[in-house]
Coordinates of C-alpha atoms in Angstrom, one line a residue:
X1 CA 0.0 0.0 0.0
X2 CA 2.8 2.4 0.8
X3 CA 3.9 2.6 -2.9
X4 CA 0.6 4.3 -3.7
X5 CA 1.1 7.2 -1.3
X6 CA 3.3 10.3 -1.2
X7 CA 5.8 10.7 1.6
X8 CA 3.3 12.7 3.7
X9 CA 0.9 9.7 3.7
X10 CA -1.6 11.3 1.2
X11 CA -2.6 9.4 -1.9
X12 CA -1.7 10.9 -5.2
X13 CA -4.3 13.2 -6.9
X14 CA -4.6 10.8 -9.8
X15 CA -5.7 7.9 -7.6
X16 CA -8.2 10.1 -5.8
X17 CA -9.7 11.3 -9.1
X18 CA -9.9 7.7 -10.4
X19 CA -11.6 6.6 -7.2
X20 CA -14.2 9.4 -7.2
X21 CA -14.8 8.8 -10.9
X22 CA -15.5 5.1 -10.1
X23 CA -18.0 6.1 -7.4
X24 CA -19.6 8.5 -9.8
X25 CA -20.1 5.9 -12.4
X26 CA -21.5 3.5 -9.9
X27 CA -24.0 6.1 -8.7
X28 CA -25.1 6.8 -12.3
X29 CA -25.5 3.1 -13.1
X30 CA -27.5 2.5 -10.0
X31 CA -29.9 5.4 -10.7
X32 CA -29.9 6.4 -7.0
X33 CA -33.2 7.6 -5.5
X34 CA -32.5 11.0 -3.7
X35 CA -35.3 10.3 -1.3
X36 CA -33.6 7.2 0.2
X37 CA -30.9 7.8 2.9
X38 CA -28.2 5.7 4.5
X39 CA -28.9 5.8 8.3
X40 CA -25.8 5.9 10.5
X41 CA -26.3 4.8 14.1
X42 CA -23.6 5.3 16.8
X43 CA -23.5 5.1 20.6
X44 CA -25.6 1.9 20.5
X45 CA -26.1 -0.8 23.1
X46 CA -23.0 -3.0 23.1
X47 CA -20.8 -0.1 22.0
X48 CA -21.2 -0.8 18.3
X49 CA -22.2 1.3 15.3
X50 CA -24.8 0.2 12.7
X51 CA -26.1 1.1 9.3
X52 CA -29.7 0.8 8.0
X53 CA -31.9 2.6 5.5
X54 CA -34.5 5.3 5.7
X55 CA -36.5 7.5 3.3
X56 CA -37.8 11.0 3.1
X57 CA -41.3 11.4 4.6
X58 CA -43.6 13.9 6.2
X59 CA -45.6 13.8 9.5
X60 CA -47.9 16.5 10.9
X61 CA -46.2 19.1 8.6
X62 CA -42.7 18.1 9.7
X63 CA -40.0 17.0 7.2
X64 CA -38.1 13.9 8.3
X65 CA -37.0 10.4 7.6
X66 CA -38.8 7.1 8.3
X67 CA -36.8 4.1 9.3
X68 CA -37.0 1.0 11.4
X69 CA -37.3 1.7 15.2
X70 CA -35.3 -1.3 16.3
X71 CA -32.0 0.3 15.2
X72 CA -32.9 3.8 16.5
X73 CA -34.2 2.8 19.9
X74 CA -30.9 1.5 21.4
X75 CA -28.6 4.1 19.9
X76 CA -27.7 7.6 21.2
X77 CA -26.9 9.3 17.9
X78 CA -28.5 9.0 14.5
X79 CA -27.6 10.7 11.2
X80 CA -28.4 10.3 7.6
X81 CA -26.4 10.6 4.4
X82 CA -27.9 11.0 0.9
X83 CA -26.0 8.7 -1.5
X84 CA -24.3 7.1 1.5
X85 CA -21.3 9.4 1.7
X86 CA -20.6 12.4 4.0
X87 CA -19.4 14.6 1.2
X88 CA -23.0 14.5 -0.1
X89 CA -26.1 15.7 1.7
X90 CA -25.6 14.9 5.4
X91 CA -28.3 15.3 8.1
X92 CA -26.9 15.5 11.6
X93 CA -30.0 17.0 13.3
X94 CA -32.3 14.1 13.3
X95 CA -34.6 13.8 16.3
X96 CA -37.0 11.0 17.1
X97 CA -40.4 12.6 17.3
X98 CA -43.0 9.9 16.3
X99 CA -43.2 6.1 16.4
X100 CA -45.5 3.2 15.5
X101 CA -44.2 0.8 18.1
X102 CA -46.6 -2.0 17.0
X103 CA -45.0 -1.9 13.5
X104 CA -41.4 -1.1 14.5
X105 CA -41.4 2.3 12.7
X106 CA -39.6 5.5 13.7
X107 CA -40.0 9.1 12.3
X108 CA -36.9 11.3 12.6
X109 CA -37.5 15.0 12.1
X110 CA -34.9 17.2 10.4
X111 CA -35.0 21.0 9.8
X112 CA -32.3 20.7 7.2
X113 CA -34.5 18.7 4.9
X114 CA -36.7 21.8 4.3
X115 CA -33.8 23.4 2.4
X116 CA -32.9 20.4 0.3
X117 CA -34.6 20.0 -3.1
X118 CA -36.9 17.0 -3.5
X119 CA -40.2 15.6 -2.2
X120 CA -41.2 12.9 0.3
X121 CA -42.1 9.5 -1.1
X122 CA -45.8 9.1 -1.7
X123 CA -47.5 6.0 -0.2
X124 CA -50.0 3.7 -1.8
X125 CA -51.5 0.3 -1.6
X126 CA -50.2 -2.7 -3.6
X127 CA -51.3 -5.3 -6.1
X128 CA -49.0 -8.3 -5.9
X129 CA -50.3 -9.7 -9.2
X130 CA -49.4 -6.6 -11.2
X131 CA -46.9 -4.4 -9.3
X132 CA -43.2 -4.6 -10.2
X133 CA -41.7 -4.2 -6.7
X134 CA -38.2 -3.5 -5.6
X135 CA -36.6 -2.6 -2.3
X136 CA -34.2 0.3 -2.4
X137 CA -31.6 0.6 0.3
X138 CA -28.0 0.2 1.6
X139 CA -27.3 -3.5 2.4
X140 CA -24.6 -4.2 5.0
X141 CA -21.1 -3.8 3.5
X142 CA -22.3 -1.8 0.4
X143 CA -21.4 1.9 0.2
X144 CA -23.8 2.8 -2.6
X145 CA -27.5 2.5 -3.0
X146 CA -28.9 -0.7 -4.4
X147 CA -32.3 -1.6 -5.8
X148 CA -33.3 -5.3 -5.5
X149 CA -36.3 -6.7 -7.3
X150 CA -38.6 -8.7 -4.9
X151 CA -41.8 -9.1 -7.0
X152 CA -41.4 -12.9 -7.2
X153 CA -40.4 -13.4 -3.6
X154 CA -43.4 -11.9 -1.8
X155 CA -46.2 -13.9 -0.2
X156 CA -49.6 -12.3 0.7
X157 CA -50.4 -10.8 4.1
X158 CA -49.9 -13.0 7.2
X159 CA -49.9 -12.5 10.9
X160 CA -46.3 -11.8 12.0
X161 CA -46.5 -14.1 15.1
X162 CA -48.1 -17.1 13.4
X163 CA -45.8 -18.1 10.6
X164 CA -42.7 -19.1 12.6
X165 CA -42.0 -19.9 16.2
X166 CA -38.8 -17.9 16.4
X167 CA -40.6 -14.8 15.2
X168 CA -43.3 -15.3 17.8
X169 CA -40.7 -15.6 20.5
X170 CA -39.0 -12.4 19.2
X171 CA -42.1 -10.3 19.1
X172 CA -43.5 -11.5 22.4
X173 CA -40.3 -10.7 24.1
X174 CA -39.7 -7.2 22.6
X175 CA -43.3 -6.2 21.7
X176 CA -42.0 -4.2 18.7
X177 CA -43.2 -5.2 16.3
X178 CA -46.4 -6.6 17.7
X179 CA -47.1 -10.3 17.1
X180 CA -50.6 -9.5 15.9
X181 CA -49.8 -7.1 13.0
X182 CA -50.1 -8.2 9.3
X183 CA -46.9 -8.3 7.2
X184 CA -45.7 -9.3 3.7
X185 CA -43.3 -12.2 3.8
X186 CA -40.3 -12.2 1.6
X187 CA -38.5 -15.4 0.8
X188 CA -35.1 -15.6 -0.8
X189 CA -32.2 -13.1 -0.6
X190 CA -33.6 -9.7 -1.7
X191 CA -33.5 -8.5 2.0
X192 CA -30.4 -8.7 4.0
X193 CA -29.0 -6.8 7.0
X194 CA -28.8 -3.1 6.3
X195 CA -32.2 -3.1 4.6
X196 CA -34.1 -2.3 7.8
X197 CA -36.2 0.7 7.1
X198 CA -35.8 0.5 3.3
X199 CA -38.8 1.5 1.1
X200 CA -40.5 -1.1 -1.1
X201 CA -41.4 0.8 -4.3
X202 CA -43.7 0.0 -7.1
X203 CA -43.0 0.7 -10.8
X204 CA -44.4 4.3 -10.3
X205 CA -41.9 5.1 -7.5
X206 CA -44.6 5.0 -4.8
X207 CA -43.9 3.4 -1.5
X208 CA -46.0 0.3 -0.7
X209 CA -44.1 -1.0 2.3
X210 CA -41.1 -0.7 4.7
X211 CA -38.5 -3.5 5.0
X212 CA -38.3 -4.4 8.7
X213 CA -36.4 -7.5 9.7
X214 CA -35.7 -11.2 9.3
X215 CA -34.7 -14.3 11.1
X216 CA -31.1 -15.0 12.0
X217 CA -29.9 -11.6 11.0
X218 CA -31.6 -11.9 7.6
X219 CA -29.5 -15.0 6.7
X220 CA -32.4 -17.4 7.3
X221 CA -34.0 -15.8 4.2
X222 CA -37.4 -15.4 5.8
X223 CA -38.0 -11.7 6.1
X224 CA -40.9 -9.4 6.4
X225 CA -42.2 -6.0 5.1
X226 CA -44.6 -3.6 6.9
X227 CA -47.4 -2.4 4.6
X228 CA -47.1 1.4 4.3
X229 CA -50.8 2.1 4.5
X230 CA -51.0 0.3 7.9
X231 CA -48.5 2.6 9.6
X232 CA -50.0 4.8 12.4
X233 CA -47.4 7.3 13.8
X234 CA -48.0 9.0 17.1
X235 CA -45.9 11.4 19.2
X236 CA -43.1 9.9 21.4
X237 CA -44.5 12.2 24.2
X238 CA -47.5 10.0 24.6
X239 CA -47.3 8.1 27.9
X240 CA -47.7 4.7 26.3
X241 CA -45.0 5.4 23.7
X242 CA -42.6 6.9 26.3
X243 CA -42.8 3.9 28.6
X244 CA -42.4 1.5 25.7
X245 CA -39.4 3.4 24.3
X246 CA -37.8 3.3 27.7
X247 CA -38.1 -0.4 27.8
X248 CA -36.8 -0.8 24.2
X249 CA -33.8 1.3 24.9
X250 CA -32.6 -1.2 27.5
X251 CA -32.4 -3.9 24.8
X252 CA -29.8 -4.5 22.1
X253 CA -32.6 -4.8 19.5
X254 CA -30.3 -4.7 16.6
X255 CA -28.3 -7.7 17.6
X256 CA -31.3 -9.7 18.8
X257 CA -33.6 -8.9 15.9
X258 CA -31.8 -8.0 12.8
X259 CA -28.1 -8.2 13.6
X260 CA -25.8 -6.9 10.8
X261 CA -23.5 -9.3 9.1
X262 CA -19.8 -9.4 9.9
X263 CA -19.1 -10.6 6.4
X264 CA -16.5 -8.9 4.2
X265 CA -18.3 -6.4 1.9
X266 CA -16.6 -8.0 -1.1
X267 CA -18.8 -11.1 -0.5
X268 CA -21.8 -9.2 -1.7
X269 CA -20.6 -8.7 -5.3
X270 CA -21.0 -11.0 -8.3
X271 CA -21.6 -14.7 -8.6
X272 CA -24.6 -16.9 -9.0
X273 CA -24.0 -19.4 -6.2
X274 CA -21.4 -20.8 -3.8
X275 CA -19.2 -23.8 -4.0
X276 CA -19.1 -25.9 -0.8
X277 CA -16.2 -28.4 -0.5
X278 CA -14.4 -30.5 2.0
X279 CA -14.1 -34.1 3.2
X280 CA -16.7 -36.6 4.6
X281 CA -15.7 -38.2 7.9
X282 CA -17.1 -41.3 9.5
X283 CA -18.4 -41.4 13.1
X284 CA -17.9 -38.9 15.8
X285 CA -21.4 -38.1 16.8
X286 CA -20.7 -35.7 19.6
X287 CA -17.0 -36.7 19.7
X288 CA -14.0 -36.7 17.3
X289 CA -14.6 -38.7 14.1
X290 CA -13.1 -42.2 13.7
X291 CA -11.7 -41.3 10.3
X292 CA -12.4 -40.5 6.7
X293 CA -15.4 -42.2 5.2
X294 CA -13.1 -43.5 2.4
X295 CA -11.2 -45.5 4.9
X296 CA -14.3 -47.4 5.9
X297 CA -16.2 -47.7 2.6
X298 CA -15.3 -47.1 -1.1
X299 CA -19.0 -46.8 -1.9
X300 CA -20.5 -43.7 -3.5
X301 CA -22.0 -41.0 -1.4
X302 CA -25.2 -39.1 -2.2
X303 CA -25.2 -35.5 -0.8
X304 CA -28.4 -33.5 -0.3
X305 CA -29.2 -30.1 1.3
X306 CA -32.3 -29.2 3.2
X307 CA -33.4 -25.6 3.8
X308 CA -33.5 -25.1 7.5
X309 CA -36.6 -22.8 7.6
X310 CA -38.8 -24.4 4.9
X311 CA -37.6 -28.0 5.6
X312 CA -37.5 -28.5 1.8
X313 CA -34.8 -30.4 0.0
X314 CA -32.7 -28.4 -2.5
X315 CA -31.4 -30.3 -5.5
X316 CA -27.7 -29.8 -6.0
X317 CA -24.9 -31.0 -8.2
X318 CA -22.0 -32.6 -6.4
X319 CA -18.9 -34.8 -6.8
X320 CA -17.6 -37.3 -4.3
X321 CA -14.3 -39.3 -4.5
X322 CA -14.7 -42.6 -2.6
X323 CA -10.9 -43.0 -2.6
X324 CA -10.1 -39.7 -0.8
X325 CA -13.3 -38.7 0.9
X326 CA -13.3 -35.3 -0.9
X327 CA -16.6 -33.8 -2.0
X328 CA -17.7 -30.6 -3.8
X329 CA -21.2 -29.2 -4.1
X330 CA -21.8 -26.7 -6.9
X331 CA -24.0 -23.6 -7.4
X332 CA -25.6 -23.4 -3.9
X333 CA -27.9 -20.4 -3.7
X334 CA -27.9 -18.2 -0.6
X335 CA -29.7 -19.7 2.3
X336 CA -29.3 -21.8 5.4
X337 CA -29.0 -25.6 4.9
X338 CA -28.6 -28.8 6.8
X339 CA -26.5 -31.2 4.8
X340 CA -27.1 -35.0 4.9
X341 CA -25.5 -37.9 3.2
X342 CA -26.5 -41.3 1.9
X343 CA -24.0 -44.1 1.3
X344 CA -24.8 -47.1 -0.9
X345 CA -24.1 -50.5 0.5
X346 CA -20.5 -51.6 0.6
X347 CA -18.3 -53.3 3.0
X348 CA -18.4 -52.8 5.9
X349 CA -21.7 -50.9 5.6
X350 CA -23.6 -54.1 5.0
X351 CA -27.2 -54.1 6.1
X352 CA -28.5 -57.6 6.4
X353 CA -32.1 -56.6 7.1
X354 CA -32.7 -55.5 3.5
X355 CA -32.4 -52.3 1.5
X356 CA -29.7 -51.1 -0.9
X357 CA -28.2 -48.1 1.0
X358 CA -27.4 -47.0 4.4
X359 CA -28.7 -43.5 5.4
X360 CA -27.0 -41.2 7.9
X361 CA -28.3 -38.7 10.3
X362 CA -28.5 -35.1 8.9
X363 CA -28.6 -33.7 12.5
X364 CA -24.9 -34.7 12.8
X365 CA -23.7 -31.7 10.7
X366 CA -23.9 -28.1 11.7
X367 CA -26.0 -25.9 9.4
X368 CA -24.2 -24.2 6.6
X369 CA -25.1 -20.5 5.9
X370 CA -24.5 -19.3 2.4
X371 CA -24.6 -15.6 2.3
X372 CA -25.5 -13.7 -0.9
X373 CA -22.7 -14.0 -3.4
X374 CA -20.5 -16.3 -1.3
X375 CA -17.9 -17.9 -3.5
X376 CA -16.2 -20.8 -1.7
X377 CA -17.1 -22.4 1.6
X378 CA -15.0 -25.3 3.2
X379 CA -16.8 -27.6 5.6
X380 CA -16.1 -31.1 6.7
X381 CA -19.2 -33.3 6.7
X382 CA -19.8 -36.1 9.2
X383 CA -21.8 -39.3 8.8
X384 CA -22.7 -42.1 11.2
X385 CA -23.8 -45.6 10.6
X386 CA -27.6 -45.9 11.0
X387 CA -28.4 -48.8 13.3
X388 CA -31.2 -50.8 11.6
X389 CA -33.4 -53.2 13.5
X390 CA -33.4 -56.8 12.1
X391 CA -36.3 -58.0 14.1
X392 CA -39.2 -58.1 13.8
X393 CA -39.1 -58.4 10.0
X394 CA -42.7 -59.5 9.4
X395 CA -44.1 -56.0 10.0
X396 CA -42.4 -54.2 7.2
X397 CA -45.8 -53.4 5.7
X398 CA -46.2 -51.0 8.7
X399 CA -43.3 -48.8 7.6
X400 CA -45.6 -46.0 6.4
X401 CA -47.9 -45.7 9.3
X402 CA -49.2 -42.1 9.7
X403 CA -51.1 -42.0 13.0
X404 CA -50.9 -45.0 15.4
X405 CA -47.5 -46.6 16.2
X406 CA -47.1 -50.0 14.6
X407 CA -47.9 -53.2 16.5
X408 CA -44.5 -54.9 16.0
X409 CA -44.0 -57.0 19.2
X410 CA -46.1 -59.8 20.5
X411 CA -46.7 -61.5 23.9
X412 CA -48.6 -64.7 24.5
X413 CA -48.4 -68.5 24.9
X414 CA -45.6 -68.9 22.4
X415 CA -43.4 -66.1 23.4
X416 CA -42.7 -65.8 27.2
X417 CA -42.0 -62.1 26.7
X418 CA -42.0 -59.5 23.9
X419 CA -39.8 -60.4 20.9
X420 CA -36.1 -59.9 20.8
X421 CA -34.7 -56.7 19.5
X422 CA -31.7 -57.3 17.1
X423 CA -29.8 -54.8 15.0
X424 CA -27.0 -54.7 12.5
X425 CA -23.5 -54.3 14.0
X426 CA -21.9 -50.9 13.5
X427 CA -18.3 -50.7 12.2
X428 CA -16.0 -49.6 15.0
X429 CA -18.6 -50.0 17.8
X430 CA -17.4 -51.7 21.0
X431 CA -20.6 -51.2 23.1
X432 CA -24.2 -50.3 22.7
X433 CA -26.6 -48.4 25.0
X434 CA -30.3 -49.2 24.7
X435 CA -33.1 -47.2 26.3
X436 CA -36.8 -48.2 26.3
X437 CA -39.5 -45.8 27.5
X438 CA -43.1 -46.5 28.2
X439 CA -45.0 -43.3 27.4
X440 CA -48.5 -41.9 28.1
X441 CA -49.7 -40.6 24.8
X442 CA -52.2 -38.2 26.4
X443 CA -49.8 -36.3 28.6
X444 CA -46.6 -37.2 26.8
X445 CA -45.0 -38.2 30.1
X446 CA -42.9 -41.2 30.9
X447 CA -44.5 -44.1 32.8
X448 CA -41.5 -46.5 33.0
X449 CA -38.0 -46.8 31.7
X450 CA -35.5 -49.6 31.0
X451 CA -31.8 -49.2 30.2
X452 CA -29.3 -51.8 28.9
X453 CA -25.5 -51.4 28.4
X454 CA -24.2 -54.4 26.3
X455 CA -21.5 -55.4 23.9
X456 CA -23.7 -57.5 21.7
X457 CA -26.3 -56.6 19.1
X458 CA -29.6 -57.9 20.6
X459 CA -31.7 -57.7 23.8
X460 CA -34.7 -59.5 25.2
X461 CA -36.4 -56.7 27.1
X462 CA -39.4 -58.7 28.4
X463 CA -41.9 -55.9 27.7
X464 CA -45.5 -56.2 28.8
X465 CA -48.4 -55.6 26.4
X466 CA -49.5 -51.9 26.5
X467 CA -53.1 -50.7 26.1
X468 CA -55.0 -47.5 25.6
X469 CA -53.1 -44.4 24.6
X470 CA -49.7 -45.6 25.6
X471 CA -46.7 -46.6 23.5
X472 CA -43.0 -47.6 23.8
X473 CA -40.0 -45.7 22.5
X474 CA -36.8 -47.4 21.7
X475 CA -33.3 -45.9 21.1
X476 CA -30.0 -47.7 20.6
X477 CA -26.7 -45.8 20.5
X478 CA -23.3 -47.1 19.4
X479 CA -20.1 -46.2 21.1
X480 CA -16.4 -46.9 20.5
X481 CA -13.3 -46.9 22.7
X482 CA -12.9 -47.6 26.4
X483 CA -15.6 -45.3 27.7
X484 CA -19.1 -44.1 26.9
X485 CA -18.1 -40.6 25.8
X486 CA -17.3 -41.4 22.1
X487 CA -20.6 -41.8 20.3
X488 CA -20.8 -43.1 16.8
X489 CA -24.5 -42.8 16.1
X490 CA -28.1 -43.6 16.9
X491 CA -30.8 -45.9 15.7
X492 CA -32.3 -44.7 12.4
X493 CA -36.1 -45.1 12.1
X494 CA -37.8 -47.4 9.7
X495 CA -41.0 -45.5 10.4
X496 CA -41.6 -42.1 8.9
X497 CA -43.4 -40.8 11.9
X498 CA -40.6 -41.6 14.2
X499 CA -38.4 -38.7 15.4
X500 CA -34.9 -38.0 16.7
X501 CA -33.7 -41.6 16.2
X502 CA -36.5 -43.0 18.4
X503 CA -38.4 -46.1 17.2
X504 CA -42.1 -46.0 18.3
X505 CA -44.1 -49.2 18.7
X506 CA -46.8 -51.1 20.7
X507 CA -46.7 -54.5 22.3
X508 CA -49.9 -56.5 21.7
X509 CA -51.2 -59.8 23.1
X510 CA -50.6 -62.9 21.0
X511 CA -53.7 -64.1 19.2
X512 CA -54.5 -67.2 17.2
X513 CA -52.7 -67.1 13.8
X514 CA -55.1 -67.5 10.9
X515 CA -52.6 -67.0 8.1
X516 CA -48.9 -66.2 7.5
X517 CA -48.1 -63.8 4.7
X518 CA -44.5 -63.4 3.5
X519 CA -43.0 -61.1 1.0
X520 CA -40.6 -63.4 -0.9
X521 CA -37.7 -61.0 -0.8
X522 CA -37.8 -60.7 3.0
X523 CA -35.5 -63.7 3.4
X524 CA -32.8 -64.5 6.0
X525 CA -30.6 -66.9 3.9
X526 CA -30.3 -68.1 0.3
X527 CA -28.1 -70.0 -2.1
X528 CA -25.6 -68.1 -4.3
X529 CA -27.7 -67.8 -7.5
X530 CA -30.8 -66.3 -6.0
X531 CA -31.3 -62.5 -6.3
X532 CA -33.9 -59.8 -5.7
X533 CA -35.3 -57.4 -8.4
X534 CA -38.1 -54.9 -8.9
X535 CA -41.5 -56.4 -9.6
X536 CA -44.0 -55.1 -12.2
X537 CA -46.8 -55.5 -9.6
X538 CA -44.9 -53.3 -7.2
X539 CA -42.3 -54.0 -4.6
X540 CA -39.7 -56.7 -5.3
X541 CA -39.6 -60.3 -6.2
X542 CA -37.2 -63.3 -5.8
X543 CA -35.7 -64.6 -9.0
X544 CA -32.8 -66.1 -10.9
X545 CA -33.7 -69.4 -9.3
X546 CA -31.9 -72.5 -10.5
X547 CA -32.4 -76.2 -9.9
X548 CA -31.1 -77.1 -6.4
X549 CA -31.4 -73.5 -5.0
X550 CA -33.0 -72.7 -1.6
X551 CA -34.1 -69.8 0.5
X552 CA -34.6 -69.5 4.3
X553 CA -37.1 -67.5 6.5
X554 CA -36.3 -67.5 10.2
X555 CA -38.7 -67.8 13.2
X556 CA -42.0 -68.1 11.2
X557 CA -44.9 -68.5 13.6
X558 CA -47.5 -70.9 12.1
X559 CA -49.7 -70.6 15.2
X560 CA -50.8 -73.3 17.7
X561 CA -53.6 -74.6 15.4
X562 CA -51.2 -74.8 12.4
X563 CA -51.5 -74.2 8.7
X564 CA -52.8 -76.6 6.0
X565 CA -52.5 -74.8 2.7
X566 CA -49.9 -72.9 0.7
X567 CA -50.4 -70.3 -2.1
X568 CA -47.9 -68.1 -3.9
X569 CA -47.7 -65.4 -6.6
X570 CA -45.3 -66.7 -9.2
X571 CA -44.1 -66.3 -12.8
X572 CA -41.9 -68.2 -15.3
X573 CA -40.6 -67.3 -18.8
X574 CA -39.4 -70.9 -19.3
X575 CA -40.7 -74.3 -18.3
X576 CA -41.4 -73.5 -14.6
X577 CA -40.5 -75.8 -11.8
X578 CA -41.4 -77.3 -8.4
X579 CA -41.4 -75.5 -5.0
X580 CA -40.8 -77.8 -2.0
X581 CA -41.8 -76.5 1.5
X582 CA -39.4 -77.8 4.2
X583 CA -38.9 -77.0 7.9
X584 CA -35.7 -76.1 9.7
X585 CA -33.2 -77.4 7.1
X586 CA -32.8 -77.3 3.3
X587 CA -32.9 -81.1 3.3
X588 CA -35.5 -81.3 6.0
X589 CA -38.8 -83.1 5.9
X590 CA -41.0 -82.0 2.9
X591 CA -44.3 -80.5 4.3
X592 CA -45.7 -79.8 0.8
X593 CA -45.0 -79.3 -2.9
X594 CA -46.4 -76.9 -5.5
X595 CA -45.8 -76.9 -9.3
X596 CA -45.2 -73.6 -11.0
X597 CA -46.2 -73.7 -14.7
X598 CA -44.9 -71.5 -17.5
X599 CA -46.7 -68.1 -17.5
X600 CA -45.3 -66.9 -20.8
X601 CA -43.1 -64.2 -19.4
X602 CA -41.0 -63.4 -16.3
X603 CA -43.4 -60.6 -15.3
X604 CA -46.6 -62.4 -16.2
X605 CA -47.8 -63.3 -12.7
X606 CA -50.3 -65.9 -11.5
X607 CA -51.3 -67.4 -8.2
X608 CA -50.9 -71.1 -7.4
X609 CA -52.6 -73.0 -4.6
X610 CA -51.8 -76.4 -3.1
X611 CA -52.6 -78.4 0.1
X612 CA -49.7 -79.2 2.5
X613 CA -48.9 -82.9 3.1
X614 CA -49.3 -82.2 6.9
X615 CA -50.4 -79.4 9.1
X616 CA -47.4 -77.3 10.3
X617 CA -47.6 -75.4 13.6
X618 CA -45.4 -73.5 16.1
X619 CA -42.3 -71.5 15.3
X620 CA -40.0 -72.8 12.6
X621 CA -37.3 -71.8 10.2
X622 CA -39.0 -72.1 6.8
X623 CA -37.0 -73.4 3.8
X624 CA -38.1 -73.4 0.2
X625 CA -36.2 -75.6 -2.2
X626 CA -36.5 -75.6 -6.0
X627 CA -36.4 -78.3 -8.7
X628 CA -36.7 -78.2 -12.5
X629 CA -35.0 -78.3 -15.8
X630 CA -33.2 -75.4 -17.5
X631 CA -31.0 -72.4 -16.4
X632 CA -33.8 -70.4 -14.7
X633 CA -37.0 -71.9 -13.3
X634 CA -39.3 -69.3 -11.7
X635 CA -39.9 -66.0 -9.8
X636 CA -41.8 -65.6 -6.5
X637 CA -43.5 -62.3 -5.5
X638 CA -45.2 -63.4 -2.2
X639 CA -46.5 -66.5 -0.4
X640 CA -49.3 -67.3 2.0
X641 CA -49.9 -70.1 4.5
X642 CA -53.5 -70.5 5.8
X643 CA -55.6 -73.0 7.7

């Protein structure tokens, strides 16, 4: 820098001229509105100075500037600059004379404005379907006036305190603005810190609203505008206003409500989206990670981003190198996101209970804030192994319950207690902690609790059947190392109405079994040739079956009265074959046989029925063996035993 200055520390005249010419060109290109001012706030709570926006207005015959009250209330000195620079028109005699505390609006009178050419902005209503709207102001870190189109980002009027819990908390605590007022919502990045008090103008230059604030300092991208026609100013000398202002001055409203960004001003220029890059680590939920994901699995990773406020997924382009653990996400728009990762099956991420990928908890990663025109963000992402339950497997049809918890465990004459919980082992885990809660659904209070600390991957909790509006909650956590302070991850729900890793269920009394229905692909063992594929009738089927192949289904309860018939949904594009029903071994006693004919195509399905040779009862491991001629014999979609 010293090479640009003279010996006395002053910059050369040529550099000054070039700089002023640059500012002049910027001002011309921006088409600055002379009625919009940059508000300079000093002597504020916390010892900081802030910048926001205001505009020329009139109240009770007085000339002045309207701006947002939350910046003015906690600051001792307030001034305004037209064009944003002191060498332009500068107002240093501003005085707070009127407020609308319910709408967070301040009117600052100035005698100097009477001698300055120009007129106050005229207010009007709005038509969101026709108006071309833009907010004109001084975003944080920008020295010149900027107009930002917002027509496509505005939602109709809504009560301020009803659309987001954080907004309600804010307005209930500060009471300015009031939770009950109506506002226009703005989604996206047109409003950012520094826009507080900025006018929203239509295509005719009339003011239709005042930018007021936003969540998380504007970076949550949920912001609001006060309709101009609703503003009701009254003198600060009124008793109600005076008391409210005294209370507001004790708060650091700017930090709490619309805190300015600490970002470098250069980050607000140019660019369509940010690039997020880094490495993906495995483990370390609440503790240091075990290592790079690439050290544990060479499988592909699928990266997604979810908007924190709207809870909607944002499609993104990304790259992931399974050999290095490096990832890159491209063209991320400004916003606040929770990243989450899915990893396809691959050793040691092998899930024996079905499915073709392992999902990881999104809550493991801190939210990523992408400010307007951010270029590059580096962030390490963490993933943990989801702990999937292996039993019970005969209730998979309950996976999409929407109201009542699924009835997944049974108690009765056959089982001395509720069924065993078993889950897939987690790579690196040396111990598991299991917690089971019995909850009262009406009061959402805990009735009973059971805790288990074990090194294995199953428990027999001995749960009683629960009735009425009660339910069980189950959580298993995986740890590594010598203590219980290094957490790898939590159980990941099968059920879409579960939350926070908890698995919700009921225990019901055992009743007489009238039939047993099995999806063919829900098997526990099989010979090498057998495989699963997508079925034309929905779901999946079992196929690629050769002569001599077998499949196994564990712990099938045929009931105390037993089953006497067998049916199955099958297909064959060749000659078909024979299904043998056996118990407890692939060469065990044959309980029944069914012939599968040719159906003329591998996706031409038919149902076969046959009587068993003997009634089968109790709990058994079921084996199906296959016989026939040719390379492939048949497919199976589902099977049913009945009495």
